[in-house]
Structures are given as C-alpha cells and as structure tokens.
Amino acid sequence: MSVLNNLIGGLSLGSVYAIIALGYTMVYGIAKMLNFAHGDVIMIGGYMCFCAMQYLGLPPVVGILIAMVVCTVLGVLIESLAYRPLRGAPSLAVLITAIGVSYYLQNAALLIWSSNPKSFTSVVALEPIQLAAGRLTVTGEAIVTIIAAVVIMTALTIFTSRTKMGKAMRAVSEDRGAAQLMGININRTISMTFAIGAALAAIAGVLYCSAYPTLSPTTGSLPGIKAFTAAVFGGIGSIPGAMLGGILLGIIEIFSNAYISTQLSDAIVFAVLIIVLLIKPTGLLGKKIREKV
Amino acid sequence: MEKNKVLSISDINVYYGPIHAVKGISFDVYDGEIVSLIGANGAGKSTTLDTVSGLIRSKTGSIEFMGENISSVAPHKIVAKGLVHVPEGRRIFLQLTVEENLEMGAFLRDKKDVEPGKERAFRLFPRLEERRKQIAGTLSGGEQQMLAISRALMSDPKLMMMDEPSMGLAPIIVEQVFEIIEKLRDDGHTILLVEQNAKMALSISDRAYVLETGNITLSGTAKELLESDSVRKAYLGG
Ligand SMILES: Nc1ncnc2c1ncn2[C@@H]1O[C@H](COP(=O)(O)OP(=O)(O)O)[C@@H](O)[C@H]1O
Ligand SMILES: [Mg+2]
C-alpha cells in the first residue's frame, strides 16, 4: 500500500509541476523565451491568496480568484514592461532580464512580507479519504490538485485547437513573421499567453502552498525550476509534454524520496532529465525543431 | 482612361545594419495590373516586399497604398487595409491543418465571411478540399504554394504581393501557379509579383521593373522588357 500512497503523492506533486510547466511551455512556445520569473509569480499568487484569507477573512475561492487576477495583471505587466522592449534582442539579453525580474519579485516580496515564513492555511476543506481499511490515504489537496491539472490541460488543449485566439497562438509559435502577415497582432497574442501562464501560476501557487504550507519570498524558486525541468523533460512547447513531464517528475521525486534518499531525490530527478535529453534531445513529446533558413 | 494607383513607392532606402539592401527605389502599381519585380538572387526583391508589408522599415521616402501613407503602420494593420503578402518560401503554418491555415488568412474577417472564403479557395484548388483536415506540413511543394495563395486570398485583398511563387517547384507546377496568378488578375485582383524566373514572370505581367543590387535599372511594359537586349542577356539566357 505504501507504493500506492507514494504514487498518489507523486501524482499530486506532479500535477502542481504540470500546472506550472504548462505556463512555462506556453510562454516558451509562443514568445520563444524562458520566463524565469514564472516561479516567482507562483509565490506572489500564494501571498495574494494568503492575504485575502488571513487579513481580509475572505473565503478560499475568493482568495484564489484574487490571486489569479493579480497574477494575470502582473504577468501582462512583466511582459509589456520588461520583455516587450527586448523583442528581437538576442535571447541572452532576454534571459538575463527574466532572471532580473525574478530577483525583483523576490525582493519586493521580502520588502512587503519579510523573510519570516507565513503558515498557509489550505484552501481545500476536504477531509482525507481513507481507503483499504486505512492503509491508503488520499488527501483532499491531492484530489483537488490532480483534478485541477487534468481540467487545465483539457481546457488548454481545447483552447489552442478550437478557438481563433488559440489557433493564432499556434501560428505565432510556428512563424511570427507569417502570422503578422495574416493580420495577427503579435503583441496582443504574446500578452494573452503571459496572462494565461500567470493565471496558471497563481493556481499552482495556491495548490502548492496548500500541500506545503510554508510561504516565503523564495517559495516559488524550487517548484519553478523543477517545473521548468518538467517542461523540458516532456518537450518544451508541447502541452501534453508539460503535463507528462510534470507528472513523471513528481512521481520520480516522491519515489526517490521514499525508496532511495531524501537528500538525493533532486539529484535523481535531474539525472533522469539529463538521460532523457541525451536519448531524445527534444524531450519526451517534443516536436523536431525545424531548421530555419 | 487613367487607372487608379493602388501602390506608390517613392524613394525607399532599406538597410540591414551596414548592408544597404534597397537604394532609393520608386515604382507604382495600378489597379488590375500584374507588375513584376525581377532580378537576380540578392537584388533586394524580398526586402522591398517586406518593407511594403511593414516587416522592415525604410529609412526614407514613402509607401502609399490606396492614397494613404502606410510606411509606419504596423504589419497587422496593413493587412487590414487590404494589402496581403505571400512571403518567399510560402511560410504556411506547417503544424496547422490546411483548413486552419485558411482560417488564419481570414483572421481579420467577420466570422460569417470565413466559410465562403474557404469554399472559394476549394473551388480554386480542389486538391486543398481533399486535404482540408491534413496537417499542412504533409502537403507537396506545389500544394503548399496553392495553400499560401489561398490563405492570402482569405483576407479578400485589394493588392497581393507574391514573392517567388515558382521557387522550388517542378516546371509543370510552375505553369499552373502562373495560370492561377493570371486568373486572379482576370478576377480583378491587383498583383505585385517578385520573380527570379523572369521569362515566366514577364509572360504574364503587364509591366515590370528590373532590380539590380538595390537599384531599379530598367522598367517598362512586359513586352518591351522581353524584347530588350539587356534583359535577354542577363535574365532570359541570351
Ligand atoms: N536578414 C538579413 N540580414 C542581413 N542581410 C540581409 C538580410 N536579408 C537580406 N539581406 C541582404 O540584403 C540583400 C537583398 O536581399 P533580398 O531582399 O533577400 O534579395 P532577393 O529577394 O532579391 O533575393 C542581399 O545582399 C542580402 O544578403
Ligand atoms: Mg528573395
């Protein structure tokens, strides 16, 4: 039964990684940049929900909504203020800017909320479910997180395959110049992508803090980096890839923790990533990168 | 009767860093014409079209479309005005289906105009209808060119600019493509055609300009250019 318990734990953690990775992968696919500040938007989402519930006494659902709205606005602002002026600049300049934005957000959080960790009250009110005469425990957080990840992935898949904006995003992702020649507004499309990514980061932040209830200005860094790894692992730019990468990463992490070593679990996660990339450089579900002439 | 000027380019200079790719050229396109811009590889033909559609900017001069200066208008807004560009190498969205490519071409149109647009494309190119659900990357080169042209037509353009539509295609397909371009002109479209294949281009054009290393060195009716000695020597193989 402990294997099953760990599997559920892995699925649940993996679902959080998947939600974050979906944001990474959308932004990478369409804006062609690694938004290293994505992890810190998670942290801001956590604080927003925390403040809404703790200081304003609002119910969890409203806390989540506030976190999503604030993060969406933040994501759009970051894009337009920090990244848009660098459109067409070398990717190294953009990367350094993203790292700068990440530090900026962490330090802003430090200034506002101090480095003292806050203890986050879970937004999930469900009691843990006991199965198999108490040998298998499924927490409410796990159930909600897994369902959220599946719903989000399905919604994103429908959005990108069925809606006009979603198709335009795929067109921009493939060929920005040609998309402009269709009359697609590139800035608006990229802005929209950041909005979606940041809203997902807010949800991920709230779910992550519900499962690991200490919140500090650096809370977003590690899940951010791991979710980035998950996105690369699954094939950056691919929506099912981000989902698969996130889930696998969570499972590998929890199993390494349980059966090998808690100290080594992160090392094992990255070792698996390196092996996968050596065998399949585009990641598990990544598309072959076309040579541009 | 004097025909209306659709496009009027005046003294544009375009640079890539230190490279002066287009050197103060001027030319006009009138309503209902096929005008060709011919010249060797690297002459500045694509740069000229990219400048007209707003992807690159000219340092000087003006680009007037239907009497309005569009030289600093954003590319997506230029499309909205009725000027569409079929870029070099076709640049269709290889990972989207044929139908989705057409929908992207109709991005700025009302929803109700999209279906009739597709039907028109399928009438023009029945092959595309057979493959409407297929990923565009699986099409042959000729089919991709047909798709690129249909996609551009979806915006219901006043002026179509086509950059080397014959590139990389078998001769028999090239002939089909040029027949289509003539048909589009006969249907009332105005076309600015860029070609290295001068013979084919001149055979369907009304007028043409010869571009050499960023300068227009010759211009005239297609018939005049076909008979000109220098054009025959440089572009028509003697
Ligand atoms: N992106 C670019 N960067 C630098 N130079 C370029 C670029 N694109 C074209 N050029 C240069 O500009 C000149 C004109 O190129 P182009 O307009 O593509 O010619 P054509 O379409 O007639 O073959 C060439 O010398 C080419 O090398
Ligand atoms: Mg060219």
Coordinates of C-alpha atoms and ligand atoms in Angstrom, one line a residue:
Chain A
M1 CA 0.0 0.0 0.0
S2 CA 2.8 2.4 0.6
V3 CA 3.6 2.2 -3.1
L4 CA 0.1 3.3 -3.8
N5 CA 0.3 6.1 -1.2
N6 CA 3.5 7.3 -2.8
L7 CA 2.1 7.1 -6.3
I8 CA -0.8 9.3 -5.2
G9 CA 1.7 11.7 -3.5
G10 CA 3.7 11.7 -6.7
L11 CA 0.7 12.3 -8.9
S12 CA -0.4 15.2 -6.7
L13 CA 3.1 16.9 -6.6
G14 CA 3.5 16.1 -10.3
S15 CA 0.1 17.8 -11.0
V16 CA 1.4 21.0 -9.4
Y17 CA 4.6 20.8 -11.5
A18 CA 2.4 20.2 -14.6
I19 CA 0.3 23.3 -14.0
I20 CA 3.4 25.4 -13.6
A21 CA 5.1 23.6 -16.6
L22 CA 2.1 24.4 -18.8
G23 CA 2.7 28.1 -18.2
Y24 CA 6.4 27.7 -19.0
T25 CA 5.7 25.8 -22.1
M26 CA 3.0 28.1 -23.4
V27 CA 5.2 31.2 -23.0
Y28 CA 8.2 29.4 -24.4
G29 CA 6.2 28.1 -27.4
I30 CA 4.7 31.5 -28.3
A31 CA 7.1 34.2 -27.0
K32 CA 10.2 32.0 -27.6
M33 CA 11.7 32.9 -24.2
L34 CA 12.3 31.2 -20.9
N35 CA 10.4 33.3 -18.4
F36 CA 12.5 32.6 -15.3
A37 CA 10.3 34.9 -13.3
H38 CA 7.4 32.4 -13.7
G39 CA 8.3 30.6 -10.4
D40 CA 8.1 33.9 -8.5
V41 CA 4.6 34.6 -9.9
I42 CA 3.7 31.4 -8.1
M43 CA 4.9 32.9 -4.9
I44 CA 3.0 36.1 -5.4
G45 CA -0.1 34.0 -6.1
G46 CA 0.5 32.3 -2.8
Y47 CA 0.8 35.5 -0.9
M48 CA -2.2 37.1 -2.5
C49 CA -4.4 34.1 -1.5
F50 CA -2.8 34.1 1.9
C51 CA -3.5 37.8 2.5
A52 CA -7.1 37.6 1.2
M53 CA -7.9 34.7 3.5
Q54 CA -5.8 35.8 6.5
Y55 CA -6.1 39.6 6.7
L56 CA -9.4 40.1 4.8
G57 CA -11.1 37.0 6.1
L58 CA -12.3 36.1 2.6
P59 CA -13.3 32.6 1.7
P60 CA -10.7 30.4 -0.1
V61 CA -12.4 30.6 -3.5
V62 CA -12.3 34.3 -3.5
G63 CA -8.7 34.1 -2.3
I64 CA -7.9 32.0 -5.4
L65 CA -9.7 34.4 -7.7
I66 CA -7.9 37.4 -6.3
A67 CA -4.5 35.6 -6.7
M68 CA -5.4 34.8 -10.3
V69 CA -6.5 38.3 -11.1
V70 CA -3.4 39.9 -9.5
C71 CA -1.0 37.4 -11.1
T72 CA -2.6 37.8 -14.6
V73 CA -2.2 41.6 -14.4
L74 CA 1.4 41.1 -13.1
G75 CA 2.2 38.6 -15.9
V76 CA 0.9 41.1 -18.5
L77 CA 2.8 43.9 -16.9
I78 CA 6.1 42.0 -16.7
E79 CA 5.8 41.1 -20.4
S80 CA 5.0 44.6 -21.6
L81 CA 7.5 46.5 -19.3
A82 CA 10.4 44.1 -19.2
Y83 CA 10.2 41.7 -22.2
R84 CA 8.4 43.6 -25.0
P85 CA 11.1 46.3 -25.3
L86 CA 13.6 43.4 -26.0
R87 CA 11.6 41.9 -28.8
G88 CA 14.2 41.0 -31.4
A89 CA 17.1 41.4 -28.9
P90 CA 19.5 38.4 -28.5
S91 CA 18.0 35.7 -26.4
L92 CA 20.7 36.1 -23.8
A93 CA 19.6 39.6 -23.1
V94 CA 16.0 38.4 -22.6
L95 CA 17.2 35.6 -20.3
I96 CA 19.2 37.9 -18.1
T97 CA 16.2 40.3 -17.9
A98 CA 14.0 37.4 -16.8
I99 CA 16.4 36.5 -14.1
G100 CA 16.4 40.2 -13.1
V101 CA 12.6 40.2 -12.9
S102 CA 12.7 37.1 -10.8
Y103 CA 15.0 38.8 -8.2
Y104 CA 12.9 41.9 -8.4
L105 CA 9.8 40.0 -7.4
Q106 CA 11.5 38.0 -4.7
N107 CA 12.9 41.2 -3.2
A108 CA 9.6 43.0 -3.5
A109 CA 8.0 40.2 -1.6
L110 CA 10.8 40.4 1.0
L111 CA 10.1 44.1 1.5
I112 CA 6.3 43.6 1.8
W113 CA 6.1 40.3 3.7
S114 CA 9.6 40.0 5.3
S115 CA 11.6 36.8 5.2
N116 CA 9.6 35.2 8.0
P117 CA 7.7 32.3 6.6
K118 CA 3.9 32.6 6.8
S119 CA 2.0 29.5 7.6
F120 CA -0.5 29.0 4.8
T121 CA -4.0 27.6 5.5
S122 CA -5.0 25.1 3.0
V123 CA -7.7 26.2 0.6
V124 CA -9.0 22.6 0.4
A125 CA -11.6 21.8 3.1
L126 CA -12.0 18.1 2.2
E127 CA -11.1 15.5 4.8
P128 CA -8.5 12.9 3.8
I129 CA -10.2 9.8 2.4
Q130 CA -9.2 6.5 3.9
L131 CA -9.2 3.5 1.7
A132 CA -8.4 -0.2 2.1
A133 CA -9.1 -0.2 5.8
G134 CA -7.0 2.9 6.5
R135 CA -3.9 1.7 4.7
L136 CA -4.3 4.1 1.8
T137 CA -4.8 7.8 2.5
V138 CA -5.8 10.3 -0.2
T139 CA -5.7 13.9 1.0
G140 CA -8.2 16.4 -0.2
E141 CA -5.3 18.5 -1.6
A142 CA -4.2 15.6 -3.7
I143 CA -7.7 15.1 -5.2
V144 CA -8.2 18.8 -5.9
T145 CA -4.7 19.2 -7.4
I146 CA -5.0 16.2 -9.7
I147 CA -8.4 17.2 -10.9
A148 CA -7.3 20.8 -11.4
A149 CA -4.3 19.7 -13.6
V150 CA -6.5 17.5 -15.8
V151 CA -9.1 20.2 -16.2
I152 CA -6.5 22.8 -17.0
M153 CA -4.7 20.6 -19.6
T154 CA -8.0 19.7 -21.2
A155 CA -9.1 23.4 -21.3
L156 CA -5.8 24.5 -22.8
T157 CA -5.9 21.8 -25.4
I158 CA -9.4 22.8 -26.4
F159 CA -8.4 26.4 -26.4
T160 CA -5.4 26.0 -28.7
S161 CA -7.1 23.6 -31.1
R162 CA -10.6 25.1 -31.3
T163 CA -10.6 28.9 -30.7
K164 CA -9.5 31.6 -33.1
M165 CA -7.1 33.1 -30.5
G166 CA -5.7 29.6 -29.7
K167 CA -5.0 28.9 -33.3
A168 CA -3.4 32.3 -33.7
M169 CA -1.2 31.4 -30.8
R170 CA -0.1 28.2 -32.6
A171 CA 0.5 30.2 -35.7
V172 CA 2.6 32.8 -33.9
S173 CA 4.5 30.0 -32.2
E174 CA 5.4 28.5 -35.6
D175 CA 6.2 31.6 -37.6
R176 CA 5.9 35.0 -36.1
G177 CA 6.5 36.9 -39.3
A178 CA 4.0 34.9 -41.3
A179 CA 1.5 35.3 -38.5
Q180 CA 1.8 39.1 -38.7
L181 CA 1.2 38.9 -42.5
M182 CA -2.1 37.3 -41.6
G183 CA -3.1 40.3 -39.6
I184 CA -2.4 38.7 -36.2
N185 CA -1.3 41.2 -33.6
I186 CA 1.8 39.7 -32.2
N187 CA 2.0 41.8 -29.1
R188 CA -1.6 41.1 -28.1
T189 CA -1.1 37.4 -28.7
I190 CA 2.0 37.2 -26.6
S191 CA 0.3 39.3 -23.9
M192 CA -2.5 36.9 -23.8
T193 CA -0.1 34.0 -23.4
F194 CA 1.5 35.6 -20.4
A195 CA -1.9 36.3 -18.9
I196 CA -2.8 32.6 -19.2
G197 CA 0.6 31.4 -17.9
A198 CA 0.4 33.8 -14.9
A199 CA -3.1 32.8 -14.0
L200 CA -2.0 29.1 -14.1
A201 CA 1.0 30.1 -11.9
A202 CA -1.5 31.6 -9.3
I203 CA -3.5 28.4 -9.2
A204 CA -0.3 26.3 -8.9
G205 CA 0.9 28.6 -6.1
V206 CA -2.2 28.2 -4.1
L207 CA -2.2 24.4 -4.5
Y208 CA 1.5 24.1 -3.8
C209 CA 1.1 26.2 -0.6
S210 CA -1.9 24.1 0.4
A211 CA 0.2 21.0 0.3
Y212 CA 3.4 22.5 1.6
P213 CA 2.1 25.2 3.9
T214 CA 5.1 27.5 4.5
L215 CA 5.2 30.6 2.4
S216 CA 8.3 32.7 2.0
P217 CA 9.6 35.0 -0.8
T218 CA 11.7 32.1 -2.2
T219 CA 8.8 29.6 -2.1
G220 CA 8.4 29.7 -5.9
S221 CA 12.0 29.2 -6.9
L222 CA 12.4 25.4 -6.4
P223 CA 9.0 24.4 -7.9
G224 CA 9.6 26.9 -10.6
I225 CA 12.9 25.3 -11.6
K226 CA 11.5 21.8 -11.3
A227 CA 8.5 22.7 -13.4
F228 CA 10.9 24.2 -16.0
T229 CA 12.7 20.9 -15.9
A230 CA 9.4 19.1 -16.3
A231 CA 8.6 21.2 -19.4
V232 CA 11.9 20.4 -21.0
F233 CA 11.6 16.8 -20.0
G234 CA 8.2 16.5 -21.7
G235 CA 9.3 18.6 -24.7
I236 CA 9.2 22.3 -24.3
G237 CA 6.4 23.9 -26.3
S238 CA 4.2 20.9 -26.0
I239 CA 1.1 21.0 -23.8
P240 CA 0.7 17.2 -23.3
G241 CA 4.5 17.2 -22.9
A242 CA 4.4 19.6 -20.0
M243 CA 1.6 17.5 -18.4
L244 CA 3.5 14.2 -18.8
G245 CA 6.8 15.8 -17.7
G246 CA 5.3 17.3 -14.6
I247 CA 3.6 14.1 -13.5
L248 CA 6.6 12.0 -14.2
L249 CA 8.9 14.4 -12.3
G250 CA 6.6 14.4 -9.3
I251 CA 6.4 10.6 -9.2
I252 CA 10.2 10.2 -9.6
E253 CA 10.8 12.8 -6.9
I254 CA 8.4 11.2 -4.4
F255 CA 9.7 7.6 -5.1
S256 CA 13.3 8.7 -4.8
N257 CA 12.4 10.3 -1.5
A258 CA 10.7 7.2 -0.3
Y259 CA 13.0 4.5 -1.5
I260 CA 16.4 5.9 -2.3
S261 CA 17.3 9.0 -0.3
T262 CA 15.7 12.3 0.5
Q263 CA 19.0 14.1 0.0
L264 CA 19.5 12.6 -3.4
S265 CA 16.0 13.0 -4.7
D266 CA 16.6 16.2 -6.5
A267 CA 19.9 14.9 -8.0
I268 CA 18.0 11.8 -9.2
V269 CA 15.3 14.0 -10.8
F270 CA 17.9 15.9 -12.7
A271 CA 19.9 12.8 -13.7
V272 CA 16.7 11.4 -15.3
L273 CA 16.3 14.6 -17.1
I274 CA 19.8 14.5 -18.5
I275 CA 19.4 10.9 -19.6
V276 CA 16.2 11.6 -21.4
L277 CA 17.7 14.7 -23.1
L278 CA 20.7 12.6 -24.2
I279 CA 18.5 10.0 -25.8
K280 CA 15.8 12.4 -27.1
P281 CA 17.1 16.0 -27.1
T282 CA 13.6 17.4 -27.8
G283 CA 12.1 15.8 -24.7
L284 CA 9.6 13.0 -24.5
L285 CA 6.8 14.6 -26.6
G286 CA 8.8 17.4 -28.2
K287 CA 8.5 18.2 -31.8
K288 CA 11.5 18.1 -34.0
I289 CA 12.9 21.6 -34.2
R290 CA 12.8 22.8 -37.8
E291 CA 15.9 24.3 -39.3
K292 CA 15.2 27.9 -40.1
V293 CA 16.9 29.1 -43.3
Chain B
M1 CA -8.8 56.5 -69.1
E2 CA -6.3 56.9 -66.3
K3 CA -6.2 53.9 -63.9
N4 CA -6.1 54.3 -60.2
K5 CA -2.8 54.0 -58.4
V6 CA -3.0 51.2 -55.9
L7 CA 0.5 51.3 -54.6
S8 CA 3.0 54.0 -54.9
I9 CA 6.6 53.5 -53.6
S10 CA 8.8 56.5 -53.6
D11 CA 12.5 56.7 -52.7
I12 CA 12.7 53.9 -50.1
N13 CA 16.1 53.0 -48.6
V14 CA 16.4 49.8 -46.6
Y15 CA 19.4 48.7 -44.5
Y16 CA 20.3 45.6 -42.6
G17 CA 22.9 47.0 -40.3
P18 CA 25.7 48.2 -42.6
I19 CA 24.2 46.5 -45.7
H20 CA 22.3 48.9 -47.9
A21 CA 19.8 46.4 -49.5
V22 CA 17.4 48.7 -51.3
K23 CA 18.8 52.0 -52.6
G24 CA 16.2 54.7 -53.1
I25 CA 13.8 52.9 -55.4
S26 CA 10.4 54.2 -56.6
F27 CA 7.7 52.4 -58.5
D28 CA 3.9 52.2 -58.9
V29 CA 1.3 49.6 -59.2
Y30 CA -2.1 50.4 -60.9
D31 CA -5.5 48.8 -60.4
G32 CA -5.9 45.5 -62.1
E33 CA -2.3 45.1 -63.2
I34 CA 0.3 42.3 -62.7
V35 CA 3.5 44.1 -62.1
S36 CA 6.7 42.1 -61.8
L37 CA 9.9 43.0 -59.9
I38 CA 12.6 40.8 -61.5
G39 CA 16.2 40.4 -60.6
A40 CA 18.9 38.0 -59.5
N41 CA 19.3 36.5 -56.1
G42 CA 20.2 39.1 -53.5
A43 CA 19.0 42.1 -55.7
G44 CA 16.7 43.3 -52.9
K45 CA 13.3 42.0 -54.1
S46 CA 12.2 40.3 -50.9
T47 CA 13.5 43.2 -48.9
T48 CA 11.2 45.5 -51.0
L49 CA 8.1 43.4 -50.3
D50 CA 9.0 43.1 -46.6
T51 CA 9.2 46.8 -46.4
V52 CA 5.9 47.4 -48.1
S53 CA 4.2 44.9 -45.7
G54 CA 5.8 46.6 -42.7
L55 CA 8.1 43.8 -41.6
I56 CA 11.1 46.0 -42.1
R57 CA 11.2 49.8 -42.2
S58 CA 12.6 52.2 -44.8
K59 CA 14.8 55.0 -43.6
T60 CA 13.4 57.4 -46.2
G61 CA 10.6 58.0 -48.6
S62 CA 7.0 56.9 -48.6
I63 CA 4.8 53.9 -49.3
E64 CA 1.3 54.8 -50.3
F65 CA -1.4 52.3 -50.5
M66 CA -4.7 53.5 -51.9
G67 CA -3.6 57.0 -51.3
E68 CA -2.6 56.5 -47.7
N69 CA 1.0 56.6 -46.4
I70 CA 1.5 53.2 -44.7
S71 CA 5.2 53.4 -44.2
S72 CA 4.9 53.4 -40.4
V73 CA 1.7 51.3 -40.0
A74 CA 2.1 48.0 -38.1
P75 CA 2.1 44.9 -40.3
H76 CA -1.2 43.5 -39.0
K77 CA -2.9 46.8 -39.7
I78 CA -1.6 46.9 -43.2
V79 CA -3.2 43.5 -43.9
A80 CA -6.5 45.0 -42.6
K81 CA -6.2 47.7 -45.2
G82 CA -6.3 45.1 -48.0
L83 CA -2.6 44.6 -48.8
V84 CA -1.5 41.0 -48.4
H85 CA 1.9 39.4 -48.8
V86 CA 2.6 35.8 -49.8
P87 CA 6.2 35.6 -48.5
E88 CA 9.2 33.9 -50.0
G89 CA 9.3 30.2 -49.2
R90 CA 5.5 30.2 -48.7
R91 CA 5.7 30.2 -44.9
I92 CA 2.5 28.3 -44.4
F93 CA 1.9 27.0 -40.9
L94 CA 3.2 23.5 -41.3
Q95 CA 1.8 22.3 -38.0
L96 CA -1.7 23.6 -38.6
T97 CA -4.2 21.9 -40.8
V98 CA -5.0 23.1 -44.3
E99 CA -8.3 24.5 -43.0
E100 CA -6.7 26.2 -40.0
N101 CA -4.2 27.9 -42.3
L102 CA -7.1 29.3 -44.3
E103 CA -8.7 30.5 -41.1
M104 CA -5.5 32.3 -40.2
G105 CA -5.6 34.0 -43.5
A106 CA -9.1 35.2 -42.6
F107 CA -8.0 36.3 -39.1
L108 CA -9.3 39.8 -39.6
R109 CA -12.5 38.9 -41.3
D110 CA -16.0 38.6 -39.9
K111 CA -16.9 35.1 -38.9
K112 CA -19.6 34.9 -41.5
D113 CA -17.1 35.5 -44.3
V114 CA -14.8 32.6 -43.4
E115 CA -16.8 29.7 -44.8
P116 CA -17.5 31.4 -48.1
G117 CA -13.8 32.2 -48.3
K118 CA -12.9 28.6 -47.8
E119 CA -15.4 27.5 -50.4
R120 CA -13.9 29.9 -52.8
A121 CA -10.4 28.5 -52.1
F122 CA -11.6 25.0 -52.5
R123 CA -13.2 25.9 -55.9
L124 CA -9.9 27.4 -57.0
F125 CA -7.9 24.4 -55.6
P126 CA -9.9 21.2 -55.2
R127 CA -6.8 19.5 -54.0
L128 CA -7.0 21.6 -50.9
E129 CA -10.5 20.5 -50.1
E130 CA -9.5 16.8 -50.2
R131 CA -6.8 17.6 -47.7
R132 CA -8.6 20.1 -45.6
K133 CA -8.1 18.2 -42.3
Q134 CA -4.5 17.3 -43.1
I135 CA -1.5 18.9 -41.4
A136 CA -0.1 21.4 -43.9
G137 CA 3.4 20.0 -43.5
T138 CA 2.3 16.9 -45.3
L139 CA 1.4 18.7 -48.5
S140 CA 3.7 18.7 -51.6
G141 CA 5.6 21.8 -52.5
G142 CA 3.0 22.7 -55.2
E143 CA 0.1 22.2 -52.8
Q144 CA 1.8 24.3 -50.2
Q145 CA 2.1 27.1 -52.7
M146 CA -1.6 26.8 -53.6
L147 CA -2.3 26.9 -49.9
A148 CA -0.2 30.0 -49.4
I149 CA -2.0 31.8 -52.2
S150 CA -5.4 30.7 -50.9
R151 CA -4.5 31.7 -47.4
A152 CA -3.7 35.2 -48.7
L153 CA -6.9 35.4 -50.7
M154 CA -8.9 34.7 -47.5
S155 CA -8.3 38.3 -46.4
D156 CA -10.1 39.5 -49.6
P157 CA -7.1 41.7 -50.6
K158 CA -7.1 44.6 -52.9
L159 CA -3.4 44.0 -53.7
M160 CA -1.5 40.7 -53.4
M161 CA 2.3 40.7 -53.3
M162 CA 3.8 37.3 -54.2
D163 CA 7.5 36.5 -53.5
E164 CA 8.9 33.9 -55.9
P165 CA 5.8 31.6 -56.1
S166 CA 7.7 29.4 -58.5
M167 CA 10.6 28.7 -56.1
G168 CA 11.4 25.0 -55.7
L169 CA 8.5 23.8 -57.9
A170 CA 8.6 21.4 -60.8
P171 CA 8.1 23.2 -64.2
I172 CA 4.6 21.8 -64.7
I173 CA 3.5 23.1 -61.3
V174 CA 5.2 26.4 -62.0
E175 CA 2.9 26.8 -65.1
Q176 CA -0.1 26.0 -63.0
V177 CA 0.8 28.6 -60.5
F178 CA 1.3 31.3 -63.1
E179 CA -2.1 30.4 -64.7
I180 CA -3.6 30.9 -61.3
I181 CA -2.0 34.3 -60.9
E182 CA -3.3 35.4 -64.4
K183 CA -6.7 34.1 -63.4
L184 CA -6.6 36.2 -60.2
R185 CA -5.8 39.3 -62.2
D186 CA -8.7 38.5 -64.5
D187 CA -10.9 38.2 -61.4
G188 CA -10.0 41.8 -60.6
H189 CA -7.1 41.4 -58.2
T190 CA -4.0 43.6 -58.5
I191 CA -0.7 41.7 -58.2
L192 CA 2.8 42.7 -57.4
L193 CA 5.0 39.7 -58.4
V194 CA 8.6 39.1 -57.4
E195 CA 10.4 36.5 -59.5
Q196 CA 13.9 35.3 -60.5
N197 CA 12.2 33.3 -63.2
A198 CA 12.0 36.4 -65.4
K199 CA 10.7 34.7 -68.5
M200 CA 7.6 33.2 -66.8
A201 CA 7.0 36.4 -64.9
L202 CA 7.2 38.7 -67.9
S203 CA 4.9 36.3 -69.9
I204 CA 2.0 37.1 -67.6
S205 CA 2.8 40.6 -66.5
D206 CA 1.5 43.9 -67.7
R207 CA 4.6 45.9 -66.6
A208 CA 7.9 45.1 -64.9
Y209 CA 10.8 46.6 -63.1
V210 CA 14.3 45.2 -63.1
L211 CA 16.1 45.3 -59.8
E212 CA 19.9 45.1 -59.6
T213 CA 21.8 45.3 -56.3
G214 CA 19.1 47.5 -54.7
N215 CA 18.6 49.8 -57.7
I216 CA 15.9 49.8 -60.4
T217 CA 17.8 49.7 -63.6
L218 CA 15.1 49.2 -66.2
S219 CA 11.3 49.4 -66.3
G220 CA 8.6 49.2 -68.9
T221 CA 5.8 47.1 -70.2
A222 CA 6.5 43.4 -70.1
K223 CA 6.6 43.3 -73.9
E224 CA 9.3 46.0 -74.0
L225 CA 11.4 44.2 -71.4
L226 CA 11.0 40.8 -73.1
E227 CA 12.4 42.4 -76.3
S228 CA 15.2 44.4 -74.6
D229 CA 18.7 43.2 -75.3
S230 CA 20.0 43.7 -71.8
V231 CA 17.1 41.8 -70.2
R232 CA 17.5 39.0 -72.7
K233 CA 21.2 38.7 -72.0
A234 CA 21.0 39.0 -68.2
Y235 CA 17.7 37.2 -67.4
L236 CA 16.4 35.2 -70.3
G237 CA 19.5 33.3 -71.2
G238 CA 20.6 35.2 -74.4
Ligands
LIG1 N1 18.0 39.4 -42.6 C1 19.1 39.9 -43.3 N2 20.2 40.3 -42.7 C2 21.2 40.9 -43.4 N3 21.3 41.0 -44.7 C3 20.2 40.6 -45.4 C4 19.0 40.0 -44.7 N4 18.1 39.7 -45.7 C5 18.6 40.1 -46.8 N5 19.9 40.6 -46.7 C6 20.8 41.1 -47.7 O1 20.1 42.1 -48.4 C7 20.3 42.0 -49.8 C8 18.9 41.8 -50.5 O2 18.4 40.5 -50.1 P1 16.9 40.1 -50.6 O3 16.0 41.2 -50.5 O4 16.6 38.8 -49.9 O5 17.1 39.8 -52.1 P2 16.3 38.9 -53.2 O6 14.9 38.7 -52.6 O7 16.2 39.8 -54.4 O8 17.0 37.7 -53.4 C9 21.2 40.8 -50.0 O9 22.5 41.3 -50.1 C10 21.1 40.0 -48.8 O10 22.3 39.3 -48.5
MG2 MG 14.1 36.9 -52.2

